[in-house]
Amino acid sequence: MTDRDAKIAVVTGAGSGIGRAVAVELVGAGWSVALAGRRPETLTETAELVPGAACLAVRTDVSRPDEVAALFSATVERFGRVDLLFNNAGTFGPGGVPVEDLPYEAWRHVVDTNLNGAFLCAQAAYRRMKEQDPQGGRIINNGSVSAHAPRPHSAPYTATKHALTGLTKSLSLDGRPYRIAAGQIDIGNAATGMTAGMRTGALQANGEVVPEPVMDVADVARTVRHMAELPLEANVQFATVLATGMPYVGRG
């Protein structure tokens, strides 16, 4: 399969965690993948996990419109089109900080990355998908179970993940005339660097700190791949995948 024959994906936050796992899963299924992230060295590490694969590493800060535009231009120049955007780049922000003590700069950083970055990437992908031939493509937003219920001291992260749900619905509706499908995956306690502390103890709504189970990040990647490989006539609008024993369902 050549670069031009393969389906083309853009994966943000591809240098680690869920983004890395999804990129590797897609490449293994024959996709060509543009790897986007702020640290070139970690993007290179992701690419090295699949030697000989059709990967393009593009240093990108998703909160900067010019860098997002350059990412999609580089992707189309290399591969010819964009069939999938996995909008994954995100940050939790400062952990354990009560809302009354949260610096505005910290709030703004989370919003710029998680929400503004997701919008900019979705907008750029939408423009390409609308104009390319054959028309269409798919956008999958990484929402988190925090799109449904917060953890303590998580106002910036939770607010942006709730907002992503609105963005997903709007993209899904507005994309219909152009064969652009949009869905969201809400993930809970995948085993990545961001959730490493869950195994030793996480603050609960009742004030206790208790360990939480995690799941293999590969299970998340397989779910994203399933969503990605559906025909554009079908769409997983929302999917939730989480460690079976985590307390999310019983939060409160």
CSV table of C-alpha atoms in Angstrom, one decimal:
chain,number,residue,atom,x,y,z
A,1,MET,CA,0.0,0.0,0.0
A,2,THR,CA,1.5,3.3,-1.0
A,3,ASP,CA,1.0,6.7,0.8
A,4,ARG,CA,-1.5,7.8,-1.8
A,5,ASP,CA,-3.6,4.5,-1.5
A,6,ALA,CA,-3.8,4.5,2.3
A,7,LYS,CA,-6.4,6.3,4.4
A,8,ILE,CA,-4.8,9.4,5.9
A,9,ALA,CA,-5.1,10.4,9.6
A,10,VAL,CA,-3.9,13.3,11.6
A,11,VAL,CA,-3.4,12.5,15.3
A,12,THR,CA,-2.7,15.3,17.7
A,13,GLY,CA,-0.9,14.7,21.0
A,14,ALA,CA,0.8,11.8,19.2
A,15,GLY,CA,4.0,11.9,21.2
A,16,SER,CA,2.7,10.0,24.2
A,17,GLY,CA,-0.1,8.2,25.9
A,18,ILE,CA,-3.4,7.8,24.0
A,19,GLY,CA,-2.3,9.7,20.9
A,20,ARG,CA,0.8,7.5,20.6
A,21,ALA,CA,-1.3,4.3,21.0
A,22,VAL,CA,-3.9,5.4,18.5
A,23,ALA,CA,-1.2,6.4,15.9
A,24,VAL,CA,0.5,3.0,16.3
A,25,GLU,CA,-2.8,1.2,16.0
A,26,LEU,CA,-3.8,3.1,12.8
A,27,VAL,CA,-0.4,2.6,11.2
A,28,GLY,CA,-0.6,-1.2,11.9
A,29,ALA,CA,-4.0,-1.2,10.1
A,30,GLY,CA,-2.5,0.4,7.0
A,31,TRP,CA,-3.2,4.0,7.6
A,32,SER,CA,-0.7,6.8,6.8
A,33,VAL,CA,-0.5,9.1,9.8
A,34,ALA,CA,0.6,12.7,10.5
A,35,LEU,CA,1.9,12.8,14.0
A,36,ALA,CA,1.4,16.2,15.7
A,37,GLY,CA,2.7,17.3,19.0
A,38,ARG,CA,4.8,20.0,20.7
A,39,ARG,CA,8.0,17.9,21.3
A,40,PRO,CA,9.7,16.7,18.1
A,41,GLU,CA,11.7,14.1,20.0
A,42,THR,CA,8.6,12.3,21.3
A,43,LEU,CA,7.0,12.3,17.9
A,44,THR,CA,10.2,10.7,16.6
A,45,GLU,CA,9.9,8.0,19.3
A,46,THR,CA,6.4,7.3,18.2
A,47,ALA,CA,7.4,6.9,14.6
A,48,GLU,CA,10.2,4.6,15.6
A,49,LEU,CA,7.7,2.2,17.1
A,50,VAL,CA,6.5,1.4,13.6
A,51,PRO,CA,9.7,1.4,11.5
A,52,GLY,CA,9.1,1.7,7.7
A,53,ALA,CA,5.5,3.0,8.2
A,54,ALA,CA,4.1,6.0,6.4
A,55,CYS,CA,4.4,8.6,9.1
A,56,LEU,CA,5.0,12.3,9.1
A,57,ALA,CA,6.0,14.1,12.3
A,58,VAL,CA,5.0,17.8,12.5
A,59,ARG,CA,5.9,19.9,15.5
A,60,THR,CA,2.6,21.6,16.4
A,61,ASP,CA,1.2,23.7,19.2
A,62,VAL,CA,-2.5,23.2,18.5
A,63,SER,CA,-3.3,26.5,20.3
A,64,ARG,CA,-1.6,28.5,17.5
A,65,PRO,CA,-3.6,28.9,14.3
A,66,ASP,CA,-0.5,29.3,12.1
A,67,GLU,CA,1.0,26.0,13.4
A,68,VAL,CA,-2.3,24.2,12.9
A,69,ALA,CA,-2.5,25.5,9.3
A,70,ALA,CA,1.0,24.3,8.7
A,71,LEU,CA,0.2,20.9,10.1
A,72,PHE,CA,-2.6,20.3,7.6
A,73,SER,CA,-0.7,21.8,4.7
A,74,ALA,CA,2.2,19.5,5.4
A,75,THR,CA,-0.2,16.5,5.7
A,76,VAL,CA,-1.9,17.2,2.3
A,77,GLU,CA,1.4,17.9,0.6
A,78,ARG,CA,2.8,14.6,1.8
A,79,PHE,CA,-0.3,12.3,1.6
A,80,GLY,CA,-2.8,14.2,-0.7
A,81,ARG,CA,-5.8,14.4,1.6
A,82,VAL,CA,-7.1,14.0,5.2
A,83,ASP,CA,-9.6,11.2,6.0
A,84,LEU,CA,-9.4,11.4,9.8
A,85,LEU,CA,-8.6,13.8,12.5
A,86,PHE,CA,-8.2,12.3,16.0
A,87,ASN,CA,-8.4,15.5,18.1
A,88,ASN,CA,-6.5,14.2,21.1
A,89,ALA,CA,-4.1,16.9,22.3
A,90,GLY,CA,-4.9,18.0,25.8
A,91,THR,CA,-3.7,18.9,29.3
A,92,PHE,CA,-5.3,18.5,32.7
A,93,GLY,CA,-3.7,21.6,34.1
A,94,PRO,CA,-2.5,22.1,37.7
A,95,GLY,CA,-3.8,19.2,39.8
A,96,GLY,CA,-5.4,19.6,43.2
A,97,VAL,CA,-5.8,23.4,43.0
A,98,PRO,CA,-9.1,24.7,44.4
A,99,VAL,CA,-11.0,26.9,42.0
A,100,GLU,CA,-10.5,30.0,44.2
A,101,ASP,CA,-6.7,29.6,44.0
A,102,LEU,CA,-6.5,28.7,40.3
A,103,PRO,CA,-4.3,31.3,38.4
A,104,TYR,CA,-6.0,32.7,35.3
A,105,GLU,CA,-2.9,31.8,33.3
A,106,ALA,CA,-3.5,28.1,34.2
A,107,TRP,CA,-7.2,28.3,33.2
A,108,ARG,CA,-6.3,30.0,29.9
A,109,HIS,CA,-3.6,27.4,29.1
A,110,VAL,CA,-6.1,24.5,29.5
A,111,VAL,CA,-8.8,26.3,27.5
A,112,ASP,CA,-6.3,27.2,24.8
A,113,THR,CA,-5.1,23.6,24.4
A,114,ASN,CA,-8.2,21.5,25.1
A,115,LEU,CA,-10.9,23.6,23.5
A,116,ASN,CA,-9.3,26.3,21.2
A,117,GLY,CA,-6.8,23.7,19.9
A,118,ALA,CA,-9.6,21.2,19.2
A,119,PHE,CA,-11.6,23.8,17.4
A,120,LEU,CA,-8.6,25.0,15.3
A,121,CYS,CA,-7.7,21.4,14.2
A,122,ALA,CA,-11.4,20.5,13.5
A,123,GLN,CA,-11.8,23.7,11.4
A,124,ALA,CA,-8.7,22.9,9.4
A,125,ALA,CA,-9.7,19.3,8.9
A,126,TYR,CA,-13.2,20.4,8.0
A,127,ARG,CA,-12.0,22.7,5.3
A,128,ARG,CA,-9.8,20.0,3.7
A,129,MET,CA,-12.5,17.4,3.9
A,130,LYS,CA,-15.1,19.7,2.4
A,131,GLU,CA,-13.0,20.6,-0.6
A,132,GLN,CA,-11.1,17.3,-1.3
A,133,ASP,CA,-12.2,14.7,-3.9
A,134,PRO,CA,-13.7,12.4,-2.9
A,135,GLN,CA,-15.3,14.6,-0.4
A,136,GLY,CA,-15.6,13.9,3.3
A,137,GLY,CA,-13.9,12.5,6.3
A,138,ARG,CA,-14.2,11.9,10.0
A,139,ILE,CA,-13.3,13.9,13.1
A,140,ILE,CA,-13.1,12.1,16.5
A,141,ASN,CA,-12.7,14.2,19.6
A,142,ASN,CA,-11.2,12.9,22.8
A,143,GLY,CA,-13.7,14.0,25.4
A,144,SER,CA,-12.9,12.1,28.6
A,145,VAL,CA,-15.5,10.9,31.2
A,146,SER,CA,-15.0,14.4,32.6
A,147,ALA,CA,-17.3,15.5,29.8
A,148,HIS,CA,-20.0,13.9,32.0
A,149,ALA,CA,-18.8,14.2,35.6
A,150,PRO,CA,-16.0,16.2,37.3
A,151,ARG,CA,-13.3,15.1,39.6
A,152,PRO,CA,-12.5,17.5,42.5
A,153,HIS,CA,-10.5,20.6,41.7
A,154,SER,CA,-10.8,20.1,37.9
A,155,ALA,CA,-12.7,23.1,36.7
A,156,PRO,CA,-10.6,24.0,33.6
A,157,TYR,CA,-10.3,20.4,32.4
A,158,THR,CA,-14.0,19.6,33.1
A,159,ALA,CA,-15.3,22.8,31.5
A,160,THR,CA,-13.3,22.2,28.3
A,161,LYS,CA,-14.4,18.6,28.1
A,162,HIS,CA,-18.1,19.6,28.5
A,163,ALA,CA,-17.5,22.2,25.8
A,164,LEU,CA,-16.0,19.5,23.5
A,165,THR,CA,-19.3,17.7,23.5
A,166,GLY,CA,-21.0,20.8,22.1
A,167,LEU,CA,-18.3,21.1,19.5
A,168,THR,CA,-18.7,17.5,18.5
A,169,LYS,CA,-22.5,17.8,18.1
A,170,SER,CA,-22.1,21.0,16.0
A,171,LEU,CA,-19.5,19.5,13.8
A,172,SER,CA,-21.6,16.4,13.3
A,173,LEU,CA,-24.6,18.4,12.3
A,174,ASP,CA,-22.8,20.9,10.1
A,175,GLY,CA,-20.7,18.2,8.4
A,176,ARG,CA,-23.7,16.2,7.1
A,177,PRO,CA,-24.0,17.9,3.7
A,178,TYR,CA,-20.2,17.3,3.0
A,179,ARG,CA,-19.9,13.7,4.2
A,180,ILE,CA,-18.0,14.8,7.3
A,181,ALA,CA,-18.8,12.6,10.3
A,182,ALA,CA,-17.9,13.7,13.8
A,183,GLY,CA,-17.9,11.7,17.0
A,184,GLN,CA,-16.5,11.7,20.5
A,185,ILE,CA,-14.7,9.1,22.6
A,186,ASP,CA,-14.9,9.6,26.4
A,187,ILE,CA,-12.1,7.8,28.1
A,188,GLY,CA,-11.6,6.9,31.7
A,189,ASN,CA,-8.4,5.7,33.4
A,190,ALA,CA,-6.4,4.5,30.5
A,191,ALA,CA,-2.9,3.5,31.6
A,192,THR,CA,-0.8,6.5,30.5
A,193,GLY,CA,1.6,9.0,32.1
A,194,MET,CA,-1.4,11.3,32.9
A,195,THR,CA,-3.1,8.6,35.0
A,196,ALA,CA,0.0,7.1,36.6
A,197,GLY,CA,-1.1,8.5,40.0
A,198,MET,CA,-4.5,6.8,39.9
A,199,ARG,CA,-2.9,3.5,41.0
A,200,THR,CA,-1.6,4.9,44.2
A,201,GLY,CA,-4.5,7.1,45.0
A,202,ALA,CA,-6.9,9.7,43.6
A,203,LEU,CA,-9.0,12.2,45.4
A,204,GLN,CA,-12.7,11.3,45.5
A,205,ALA,CA,-15.8,13.4,45.8
A,206,ASN,CA,-16.1,12.5,49.5
A,207,GLY,CA,-12.6,13.7,50.3
A,208,GLU,CA,-11.0,10.3,50.5
A,209,VAL,CA,-7.9,9.3,48.5
A,210,VAL,CA,-8.2,5.8,47.1
A,211,PRO,CA,-6.4,3.8,44.4
A,212,GLU,CA,-8.3,3.4,41.1
A,213,PRO,CA,-8.0,0.7,38.5
A,214,VAL,CA,-6.7,1.5,35.0
A,215,MET,CA,-7.1,-0.2,31.6
A,216,ASP,CA,-4.7,-0.9,28.8
A,217,VAL,CA,-4.4,2.1,26.5
A,218,ALA,CA,-4.4,-0.4,23.6
A,219,ASP,CA,-8.1,-1.0,24.3
A,220,VAL,CA,-8.7,2.7,23.7
A,221,ALA,CA,-6.8,2.6,20.5
A,222,ARG,CA,-8.8,-0.3,19.2
A,223,THR,CA,-12.0,1.6,19.9
A,224,VAL,CA,-10.8,4.7,18.1
A,225,ARG,CA,-9.8,2.5,15.1
A,226,HIS,CA,-13.3,0.9,15.0
A,227,MET,CA,-14.8,4.4,15.0
A,228,ALA,CA,-12.4,5.5,12.3
A,229,GLU,CA,-12.9,2.6,9.9
A,230,LEU,CA,-16.7,2.8,9.7
A,231,PRO,CA,-18.1,3.9,6.4
A,232,LEU,CA,-19.0,7.6,6.4
A,233,GLU,CA,-22.6,6.5,6.2
A,234,ALA,CA,-22.3,5.3,9.8
A,235,ASN,CA,-21.1,7.1,12.8
A,236,VAL,CA,-20.4,6.4,16.5
A,237,GLN,CA,-21.6,9.7,17.9
A,238,PHE,CA,-20.4,9.0,21.4
A,239,ALA,CA,-18.5,6.2,22.9
A,240,THR,CA,-17.4,5.7,26.5
A,241,VAL,CA,-14.5,3.3,27.3
A,242,LEU,CA,-13.2,3.0,30.8
A,243,ALA,CA,-11.6,0.7,33.3
A,244,THR,CA,-14.4,-1.5,34.5
A,245,GLY,CA,-13.9,-1.0,38.2
A,246,MET,CA,-13.2,2.7,38.3
A,247,PRO,CA,-15.6,4.7,40.5
A,248,TYR,CA,-16.9,6.9,37.7
A,249,VAL,CA,-20.4,5.4,37.5
A,250,GLY,CA,-20.9,5.9,41.2
A,251,ARG,CA,-19.2,9.3,41.6
A,252,GLY,CA,-20.8,11.4,44.3
